[in-house]
XYZ file of C-alpha atoms in Angstrom:
584
model
C 19.643 5.046 -13.393
C 21.295 1.460 -12.830
C 17.432 -0.787 -13.548
C 18.878 -3.439 -10.781
C 21.101 -2.077 -7.213
C 23.220 -5.650 -5.736
C 23.967 -3.278 -2.888
C 20.471 -3.010 -1.673
C 20.361 -6.281 -2.840
C 22.386 -8.530 -1.047
C 20.964 -6.164 2.210
C 18.343 -6.691 1.785
C 19.454 -11.475 1.542
C 20.739 -10.480 5.538
C 17.079 -10.663 7.205
C 16.709 -14.440 4.820
C 19.891 -15.886 7.563
C 17.134 -17.016 10.776
C 15.937 -18.188 7.344
C 18.212 -20.436 6.185
C 16.360 -23.973 6.468
C 13.218 -22.316 4.358
C 15.733 -20.506 1.963
C 16.779 -22.881 1.103
C 13.911 -25.064 0.625
C 12.068 -22.944 -1.369
C 15.184 -22.532 -3.929
C 14.998 -27.166 -4.140
C 11.493 -26.784 -5.356
C 11.882 -24.854 -7.397
C 14.715 -26.533 -9.256
C 11.790 -29.562 -8.561
C 9.409 -27.485 -9.978
C 11.925 -26.925 -12.950
C 12.500 -30.628 -14.168
C 9.053 -31.633 -13.436
C 7.525 -29.187 -16.028
C 10.240 -29.842 -18.605
C 10.583 -34.113 -18.338
C 6.115 -33.770 -18.662
C 6.316 -32.689 -23.296
C 9.290 -35.105 -23.004
C 6.888 -37.410 -22.121
C 4.038 -36.714 -24.565
C 6.864 -37.069 -27.649
C 7.487 -40.943 -26.707
C 4.015 -41.517 -26.307
C 3.241 -40.113 -29.769
C 5.643 -41.745 -31.081
C 6.930 -44.882 -28.792
C 3.435 -45.837 -28.827
C 0.478 -43.558 -30.663
C 1.398 -43.896 -34.104
C 3.183 -47.708 -33.182
C -0.334 -48.187 -31.746
C 1.996 -50.401 -29.055
C -0.890 -50.459 -26.135
C 1.515 -52.111 -23.777
C 3.480 -49.402 -22.347
C 0.535 -47.410 -23.177
C -0.638 -46.638 -19.797
C 2.218 -46.992 -17.696
C 2.858 -43.715 -19.796
C -0.073 -42.013 -19.003
C -0.095 -43.045 -15.260
C 3.553 -41.897 -15.199
C 2.659 -38.529 -17.251
C 0.151 -38.226 -14.391
C 2.849 -38.989 -11.187
C 4.657 -36.228 -12.951
C 2.022 -33.582 -13.313
C 1.150 -34.471 -9.078
C 4.759 -33.832 -8.071
C 4.996 -31.000 -10.331
C 1.280 -29.293 -9.022
C 2.967 -30.339 -4.752
C 6.084 -28.016 -6.271
C 4.454 -25.964 -7.005
C 1.998 -25.753 -3.666
C 4.959 -25.748 -1.388
C 7.451 -23.322 -3.425
C 4.203 -20.491 -3.480
C 3.527 -20.799 0.287
C 7.294 -21.474 1.769
C 7.438 -18.213 -0.394
C 5.543 -16.158 1.000
C 5.897 -17.350 4.116
C 9.170 -16.839 4.709
C 8.586 -12.771 2.621
C 6.011 -11.814 5.476
C 8.450 -13.020 8.276
C 11.194 -10.623 6.986
C 8.911 -8.017 7.015
C 8.117 -8.797 10.941
C 11.364 -8.048 10.873
C 11.966 -5.614 9.327
C 8.705 -3.911 9.953
C 9.646 -4.447 14.248
C 13.313 -3.196 13.991
C 11.691 -0.315 12.314
C 9.146 0.666 14.322
C 11.950 0.374 17.590
C 13.948 2.796 15.615
C 11.142 5.691 15.100
C 10.158 4.827 19.349
C 13.935 6.189 20.254
C 14.317 9.009 17.179
C 14.668 12.690 18.829
C 11.658 15.016 19.203
C 13.529 16.978 16.340
C 13.290 14.056 14.454
C 9.148 14.317 14.226
C 9.011 17.588 14.506
C 10.069 17.643 10.191
C 8.328 14.686 9.750
C 5.053 13.943 7.961
C 3.582 11.337 10.169
C 1.738 10.170 6.962
C 4.922 9.486 5.341
C 6.540 7.439 8.875
C 3.016 5.350 8.574
C 3.420 4.867 4.789
C 6.582 3.785 5.354
C 6.156 1.798 7.952
C 2.533 -0.142 6.080
C 2.755 0.169 2.357
C 6.350 -0.052 2.365
C 6.996 -2.513 3.787
C 4.242 -4.901 2.794
C 5.684 -4.567 -0.779
C 8.917 -5.241 0.979
C 7.139 -8.910 0.730
C 6.734 -9.474 -2.990
C 10.157 -9.197 -3.064
C 10.123 -12.771 -2.168
C 5.871 -14.074 -2.349
C 5.994 -12.732 -6.392
C 9.881 -11.892 -6.529
C 13.491 -13.331 -6.147
C 12.109 -16.795 -6.272
C 8.791 -16.835 -8.881
C 12.605 -14.902 -10.898
C 14.718 -18.300 -9.718
C 11.763 -21.188 -10.732
C 11.774 -19.159 -13.882
C 15.339 -19.126 -15.066
C 15.994 -22.465 -14.234
C 12.478 -23.898 -15.401
C 13.827 -22.188 -18.647
C 17.588 -23.656 -18.596
C 16.137 -27.568 -18.142
C 13.522 -26.907 -21.460
C 16.614 -25.787 -23.023
C 18.926 -28.810 -22.303
C 15.629 -30.771 -23.082
C 14.649 -29.620 -26.338
C 18.659 -29.556 -27.262
C 18.375 -32.911 -26.495
C 15.218 -33.442 -29.369
C 16.095 -31.594 -31.696
C 19.012 -28.790 -32.147
C 17.882 -27.651 -35.252
C 14.443 -25.633 -33.455
C 16.366 -24.962 -30.277
C 18.165 -22.601 -32.461
C 15.051 -20.800 -33.730
C 14.225 -20.479 -30.600
C 17.579 -18.897 -29.238
C 17.810 -16.334 -32.193
C 14.355 -14.694 -31.057
C 16.600 -14.134 -27.498
C 18.756 -10.973 -28.252
C 15.245 -9.341 -28.952
C 13.850 -9.906 -25.819
C 16.527 -9.688 -23.769
C 17.015 -5.810 -24.531
C 12.959 -5.653 -24.543
C 13.319 -6.295 -21.412
C 16.273 -4.957 -20.304
C 14.804 -1.705 -21.616
C 11.243 -2.562 -20.047
C 13.019 -2.926 -16.177
C 14.943 0.440 -16.776
C 12.185 2.897 -16.853
C 10.186 0.083 -14.859
C 12.364 1.682 -11.653
C 11.954 5.338 -12.295
C 8.278 4.779 -13.031
C 7.969 2.433 -9.127
C 9.805 5.666 -7.664
C 7.340 7.775 -8.586
C 4.595 6.073 -8.098
C 6.009 5.181 -4.395
C 6.852 9.167 -4.092
C 2.881 9.185 -5.098
C 1.611 7.100 -2.376
C 3.688 9.026 0.387
C 2.273 12.410 -0.026
C -0.823 10.698 -0.866
C -0.938 9.013 2.678
C 0.562 12.828 4.214
C -2.112 14.326 2.842
C -5.446 12.375 4.074
C -3.740 11.694 7.453
C -3.267 15.707 8.010
C -7.110 16.318 7.023
C -8.130 13.362 8.294
C -6.759 14.453 11.272
C -8.158 18.182 11.718
C -11.376 17.741 10.031
C -12.611 19.862 12.273
C -10.041 23.088 11.161
C -10.434 21.999 7.849
C -14.758 23.070 8.221
C -14.598 25.295 11.490
C -12.184 27.122 8.537
C -15.450 25.748 5.659
C -11.681 25.150 4.199
C -14.405 21.460 1.621
C -13.739 23.169 -1.862
C -9.963 23.970 -0.799
C -8.990 20.253 0.181
C -11.061 19.075 -2.577
C -8.856 20.750 -4.936
C -5.961 19.468 -3.128
C -6.897 16.510 -3.643
C -7.604 16.351 -6.875
C -4.124 17.767 -7.534
C -2.331 14.991 -5.843
C -4.635 12.031 -7.056
C -3.971 12.988 -10.403
C -0.191 12.680 -9.786
C -1.368 9.640 -8.331
C -3.059 8.795 -11.399
C -0.175 9.714 -13.722
C 2.271 7.609 -11.682
C 0.546 4.725 -12.256
C -1.101 5.321 -15.928
C 3.325 5.967 -16.858
C 3.573 2.146 -15.150
C 0.558 0.442 -17.084
C 1.904 2.036 -20.492
C 5.397 0.596 -20.231
C 3.464 -2.881 -19.932
C 1.464 -1.692 -22.412
C 4.629 -1.934 -24.803
C 6.124 -4.145 -23.180
C 3.777 -6.817 -23.017
C 2.594 -7.277 -26.586
C 6.351 -6.867 -27.699
C 7.130 -9.971 -25.635
C 3.939 -11.381 -27.186
C 4.730 -11.106 -31.816
C 7.914 -12.671 -30.778
C 6.715 -15.476 -28.705
C 3.543 -15.716 -31.737
C 5.918 -15.369 -34.228
C 8.577 -18.278 -33.063
C 6.639 -20.585 -32.587
C 4.957 -20.199 -36.823
C 8.720 -20.477 -37.529
C 9.235 -23.797 -35.132
C 5.897 -24.860 -36.593
C 6.229 -24.906 -40.445
C 10.160 -25.465 -39.997
C 9.439 -29.019 -38.249
C 6.818 -30.068 -40.578
C 9.392 -28.879 -43.495
C 11.574 -31.985 -41.462
C 8.645 -33.896 -40.787
C 7.470 -33.989 -44.458
C 11.145 -34.583 -45.875
C 11.514 -37.411 -43.147
C 14.488 -35.903 -41.869
C 15.927 -38.485 -38.922
C 16.661 -35.995 -36.759
C 12.489 -35.420 -36.161
C 9.431 -37.254 -35.364
C 6.528 -36.801 -35.426
C 6.202 -36.290 -31.594
C 8.451 -33.912 -30.942
C 6.467 -31.102 -32.794
C 3.889 -31.845 -30.009
C 6.541 -31.222 -27.668
C 7.738 -28.270 -28.988
C 4.950 -26.343 -28.672
C 4.142 -26.987 -25.216
C 8.100 -26.467 -24.805
C 7.344 -22.904 -26.365
C 4.979 -21.889 -24.524
C 6.575 -23.023 -21.564
C 9.665 -21.608 -22.113
C 8.536 -17.694 -23.270
C 5.978 -17.654 -20.452
C 8.972 -17.723 -17.508
C 10.637 -15.279 -19.588
C 7.360 -13.274 -20.815
C 7.535 -13.590 -15.840
C 10.515 -12.811 -15.337
C 9.834 -9.649 -16.334
C 6.921 -9.059 -14.995
C 7.771 -10.128 -11.588
C 11.568 -7.913 -12.410
C 8.254 -5.459 -11.169
C 6.949 -7.164 -9.258
C 10.721 -7.055 -7.845
C 11.440 -4.160 -8.065
C 8.335 -1.707 -6.415
C 9.824 -3.890 -3.932
C 13.607 -3.477 -3.680
C 12.553 0.619 -4.117
C 10.075 0.214 -0.998
C 12.899 -1.294 0.962
C 15.463 1.335 -0.346
C 13.030 4.201 1.736
C 12.286 2.230 4.207
C 16.312 1.320 4.616
C 16.841 5.705 4.526
C 14.646 6.049 7.479
C 16.423 2.526 9.413
C 20.000 4.158 8.452
C 18.751 8.073 9.984
C 20.826 7.804 12.839
C 18.389 11.016 14.538
C 18.008 8.635 17.419
C 18.641 9.693 20.703
C 22.199 9.263 22.595
C 22.035 6.884 24.968
C 25.313 6.539 26.459
C 24.181 6.808 30.011
C 25.338 3.710 31.627
C 23.959 4.287 35.370
C 20.331 3.168 36.124
C 18.767 6.058 37.429
C 17.389 5.544 41.263
C 14.972 6.355 43.072
C 16.045 10.657 42.439
C 16.083 12.728 45.634
C 14.946 15.712 43.247
C 17.769 18.695 42.984
C 18.315 19.655 39.858
C 20.355 22.057 38.857
C 20.703 23.710 35.129
C 24.266 24.859 34.370
C 25.008 28.076 31.751
C 22.768 25.787 28.935
C 21.969 26.858 26.093
C 19.545 25.794 23.127
C 18.171 26.141 20.101
C 16.210 24.168 17.895
C 17.681 24.871 14.877
C 21.528 25.630 14.682
C 21.349 29.218 13.950
C 18.644 30.458 16.402
C 18.695 30.134 20.206
C 16.392 29.687 21.939
C 17.438 28.822 25.655
C 20.836 31.632 26.418
C 22.780 30.668 29.035
C 20.508 28.967 31.843
C 21.388 28.664 34.692
C 18.455 26.966 37.289
C 18.294 25.392 41.013
C 15.265 23.492 42.231
C 15.470 21.912 45.416
C 13.859 18.291 46.626
C 10.667 18.034 47.703
C 9.969 22.078 45.465
C 7.679 22.432 43.243
C 8.873 25.679 41.168
C 6.755 27.556 38.503
C 8.282 28.856 35.010
C 6.281 31.461 33.493
C 6.691 33.971 31.006
C 5.612 35.343 27.578
C 5.011 32.810 25.082
C 8.541 31.681 23.423
C 9.892 32.151 26.307
C 11.663 29.085 26.322
C 9.445 27.679 29.159
C 8.208 24.241 27.704
C 12.049 23.429 26.451
C 12.856 23.221 29.778
C 11.124 20.563 30.141
C 11.688 19.061 26.340
C 16.030 18.594 27.789
C 15.211 17.489 31.240
C 13.628 15.057 29.513
C 16.316 14.313 26.342
C 14.279 15.045 23.528
C 16.563 17.282 22.489
C 19.887 17.606 23.067
C 21.972 20.510 24.803
C 24.186 22.454 22.395
C 26.449 24.035 25.909
C 26.323 23.202 29.400
C 25.169 20.662 32.022
C 21.836 19.848 33.087
C 22.130 17.604 36.422
C 19.758 15.561 38.737
C 20.847 14.443 42.374
C 25.110 15.521 41.604
C 24.824 13.489 38.057
C 24.859 14.686 35.082
C 21.640 13.234 33.358
C 23.613 12.126 29.908
C 25.665 10.102 32.668
C 21.559 7.599 33.166
C 19.995 5.329 30.943
C 16.676 7.310 28.568
C 15.084 4.839 29.329
C 15.727 4.920 33.500
C 15.318 8.643 33.401
C 12.185 8.880 31.628
C 10.699 6.888 34.443
C 12.200 8.737 36.891
C 9.909 12.236 35.531
C 5.809 12.017 34.397
C 4.737 14.695 32.546
C 1.271 15.796 32.278
C 1.238 17.962 29.027
C -2.004 20.377 28.097
C -2.791 18.634 25.351
C -3.519 14.367 26.475
C -3.149 12.148 23.683
C -5.070 9.348 24.489
C -4.665 5.828 22.467
C -8.355 4.030 21.141
C -8.039 1.650 24.341
C -9.506 1.265 27.821
C -9.365 4.388 30.347
C -6.876 1.757 32.405
C -4.826 0.459 29.826
C -4.485 4.088 29.041
C -3.602 5.129 32.050
C -1.329 1.947 32.724
C 0.305 2.369 28.988
C -0.095 -1.270 29.380
C 2.041 -1.766 32.310
C 1.480 -4.898 33.807
C 2.767 -4.385 37.142
C -0.004 -1.919 37.532
C -2.620 -3.853 38.795
C -6.714 -2.828 38.531
C -6.941 -1.753 42.293
C -4.106 0.267 42.105
C -5.892 2.549 39.612
C -8.558 2.593 41.672
C -7.479 3.696 44.901
C -5.214 6.676 43.088
C -8.335 7.392 40.845
C -9.858 8.035 44.347
C -7.013 10.519 45.465
C -7.310 12.596 42.766
C -10.943 12.462 41.958
C -11.578 11.008 39.280
C -12.903 8.531 39.962
C -17.192 9.562 40.741
C -16.639 10.943 36.640
C -15.285 7.499 35.091
C -17.298 5.102 37.422
C -20.136 7.118 34.875
C -19.267 5.404 32.206
C -20.164 2.748 30.370
C -17.824 -0.128 31.273
C -16.078 2.020 34.124
C -13.008 0.668 33.941
C -13.158 -0.239 30.823
C -14.560 1.846 28.405
C -13.100 2.614 25.294
C -12.598 6.658 24.858
C -11.319 6.145 21.082
C -8.986 7.300 18.662
C -7.625 11.020 20.453
C -9.832 10.361 23.754
C -12.876 11.890 21.341
C -15.609 9.955 23.389
C -14.287 12.227 26.876
C -13.753 16.097 27.148
C -11.156 18.023 27.185
C -11.287 18.193 31.114
C -12.007 14.162 31.968
C -8.868 13.591 29.542
C -6.833 15.666 32.015
C -7.336 13.745 34.372
C -6.997 10.618 33.200
C -3.616 12.274 32.246
C -3.197 13.192 36.108
C -3.344 9.942 36.694
C -1.058 8.072 34.276
C 1.359 10.652 36.193
C -0.006 9.868 39.817
C 0.152 5.255 39.357
C 3.629 5.923 38.066
C 4.938 7.240 41.044
C 7.384 9.243 39.341
C 10.325 11.397 41.881
C 9.915 14.377 39.321
C 7.133 15.796 38.301
C 6.447 18.691 35.561
C 3.310 19.885 35.086
C 3.062 21.562 31.545
C 0.858 24.340 31.067
C -1.888 20.926 32.109
C -4.494 23.118 33.478
C -5.121 25.770 31.388
C -7.898 23.896 28.562
C -9.588 23.239 32.748
C -13.128 24.686 32.871
C -14.730 25.741 36.117
C -17.059 22.272 36.565
C -13.333 20.551 36.907
C -10.851 23.074 38.172
C -11.352 22.068 41.997
C -10.994 18.820 40.884
C -7.632 19.422 39.375
C -6.279 22.143 41.731
C -6.866 18.340 44.346
C -5.328 16.379 41.454
C -2.475 19.338 41.609
C -2.135 19.104 45.387
C -1.975 15.428 45.595
C 0.747 14.956 42.555
C 2.998 16.746 43.348
C 2.879 16.344 47.874
C 6.569 15.377 48.864
C 7.890 15.589 44.872
C 10.253 17.751 42.483
C 7.767 20.270 40.879
C 8.432 22.285 38.659
C 5.029 23.695 36.896
C 4.449 25.536 33.646
C 2.065 28.128 33.220
C -0.275 31.289 31.370
C -2.601 30.969 34.322
C -0.735 33.215 36.948
C -3.707 31.330 40.129
C -1.939 28.259 39.888
C 1.194 29.654 40.949
C 0.606 32.213 43.298
C 1.709 29.234 46.011
C 4.628 28.243 44.618
C 7.535 27.689 46.360
C 9.590 30.237 43.683
C 9.084 31.381 40.794
C 11.009 31.460 37.734
C 10.450 33.846 34.899
C 11.779 33.695 31.783
C 11.799 36.223 28.302
C 13.338 35.070 25.157
C 15.192 32.688 26.882
C 16.667 34.325 29.645
C 16.346 33.784 33.750
C 14.957 37.581 34.075
C 13.808 36.981 37.676
C 13.544 34.200 40.277
C 11.210 34.487 43.962
C 8.224 33.806 44.730
C 4.735 35.120 44.518
C 5.466 37.877 47.284
C 8.863 38.905 46.467
C 8.076 39.194 42.852
C 5.306 41.482 42.959
C 7.325 44.324 45.352
C 9.321 44.419 42.423
C 9.176 47.489 41.076
C 8.759 46.764 36.083
C 9.492 43.740 37.002
C 8.411 40.618 34.358
C 6.171 38.948 37.250
C 4.781 42.098 37.632
C 3.343 43.119 35.014
C 2.045 39.669 34.179
C 0.326 39.307 37.232
C -1.399 43.052 37.172
C -1.971 42.428 33.048
C -4.885 38.711 33.775
C -5.637 40.152 37.498
C -5.776 43.247 38.211
C -7.565 44.407 34.475
C -9.738 41.466 34.800
C -10.875 43.213 38.114
C -11.610 46.551 36.469
C -13.536 44.621 33.241
């Protein structure tokens, strides 16, 4: 295992290019900080040797003032260094987070079929936050510490090379210990990030599905699972703490022993009146050793921060490098469609070895309302996913108004198609924003007028805040029927050329069924509509009914035509839903 990935580090530095001035400024502040830090002990040596022991009061005040100015400049350099380094780190992760979110927004639906939401949340939030530490706590701190050590060594050699050699003899031990420590810590950090991702995924899923957990009395079982995951997370962190517990005492022992040798050897030189050693040297050297070894000890600590950030960056880049996004190769901007839709020999499967749709041929004329019915798993919703290009077909062609849908840009294609799903997703926002999806081109009055036409205005006005009522996460403050009406409104105000209702009336109670039927009639009027439903009562009046079975079109026709077919699929479905119901 490599302790440091140069290729990954170089890629991270690419994000500093827009902030070159600030990046260079931080380096300059680091240089100044190292000079001021190394200058203080040297000034102290001169004060002791030239003014304290000789009892020279003339320049004593001047030297103290100079030392105070040096300290002030060091404080200022420290402030600007830390502030600008953190500022740079935050701007960089802002850019990466925006890029990552945009990348996630363009993934195919197949990507989300197999990637846990908790993992993606971890990548977008905590992993990216860790990247900032590369700049705020890692890279620049290491640069500053190395420069500080280099400047101190220059002063130490200038003052007394004999004492400096004692310091250098201890360096190989610390360098070797630091190297081993870095390698071990990288493995520990990778395990920590893995366990954090696992925990986030588990918690996100259980909190979202808490109703199921409680309905089926799974609290104790899920509690035990969480204890196990939490234990693994703890073990990963304990390993991290263990390596820290070993390294830093070793570093402290080496530092203390070096300081002891310096004091012992330096005292002998002073007592023997060595010309290379003055009384101030020992004072300065004790300060220099503290300043010299503290950065060396901290470099390992800062390298930990850097390692954590780089491991997080590697995980983020894995998502950014994933090419599962929808290929937007289209060059045409979709116009207002007339609504002629054609499927030619379309074959598709979610898995390579298993086809869901098998050689589908389907024609839908403009203005028609076409219902697609069939048993669960027949491929009804898959047709909708393909029309919106959420998935790419294996073979065949899907066209609208005589043009292959791949010729259109994804954005313009999807703007012309509105979908009302059975499982309505509402954001934790106002009703108005959930209807318009923050599209500033849709005014409040347009929303109100649409709500009146759909039949939703009355229930919205009964809510506290009316159109500004916050529905909370997933629209939990509304009933399923009310959420469905919001979904109809959302589709209506987008003024689509093609409307798709995917099981949009299956969860509606009897009280709201009349409103939903009115909304459906309003939405489908004068536009091509595709209705997918299990409840055949909602599709009886469709212009055409397409029956799917195991990915194959087995029947087509209107309600009356399909009922005339002996042993027909539609007739069996109809009889199962209506005749048996009447007998009961």
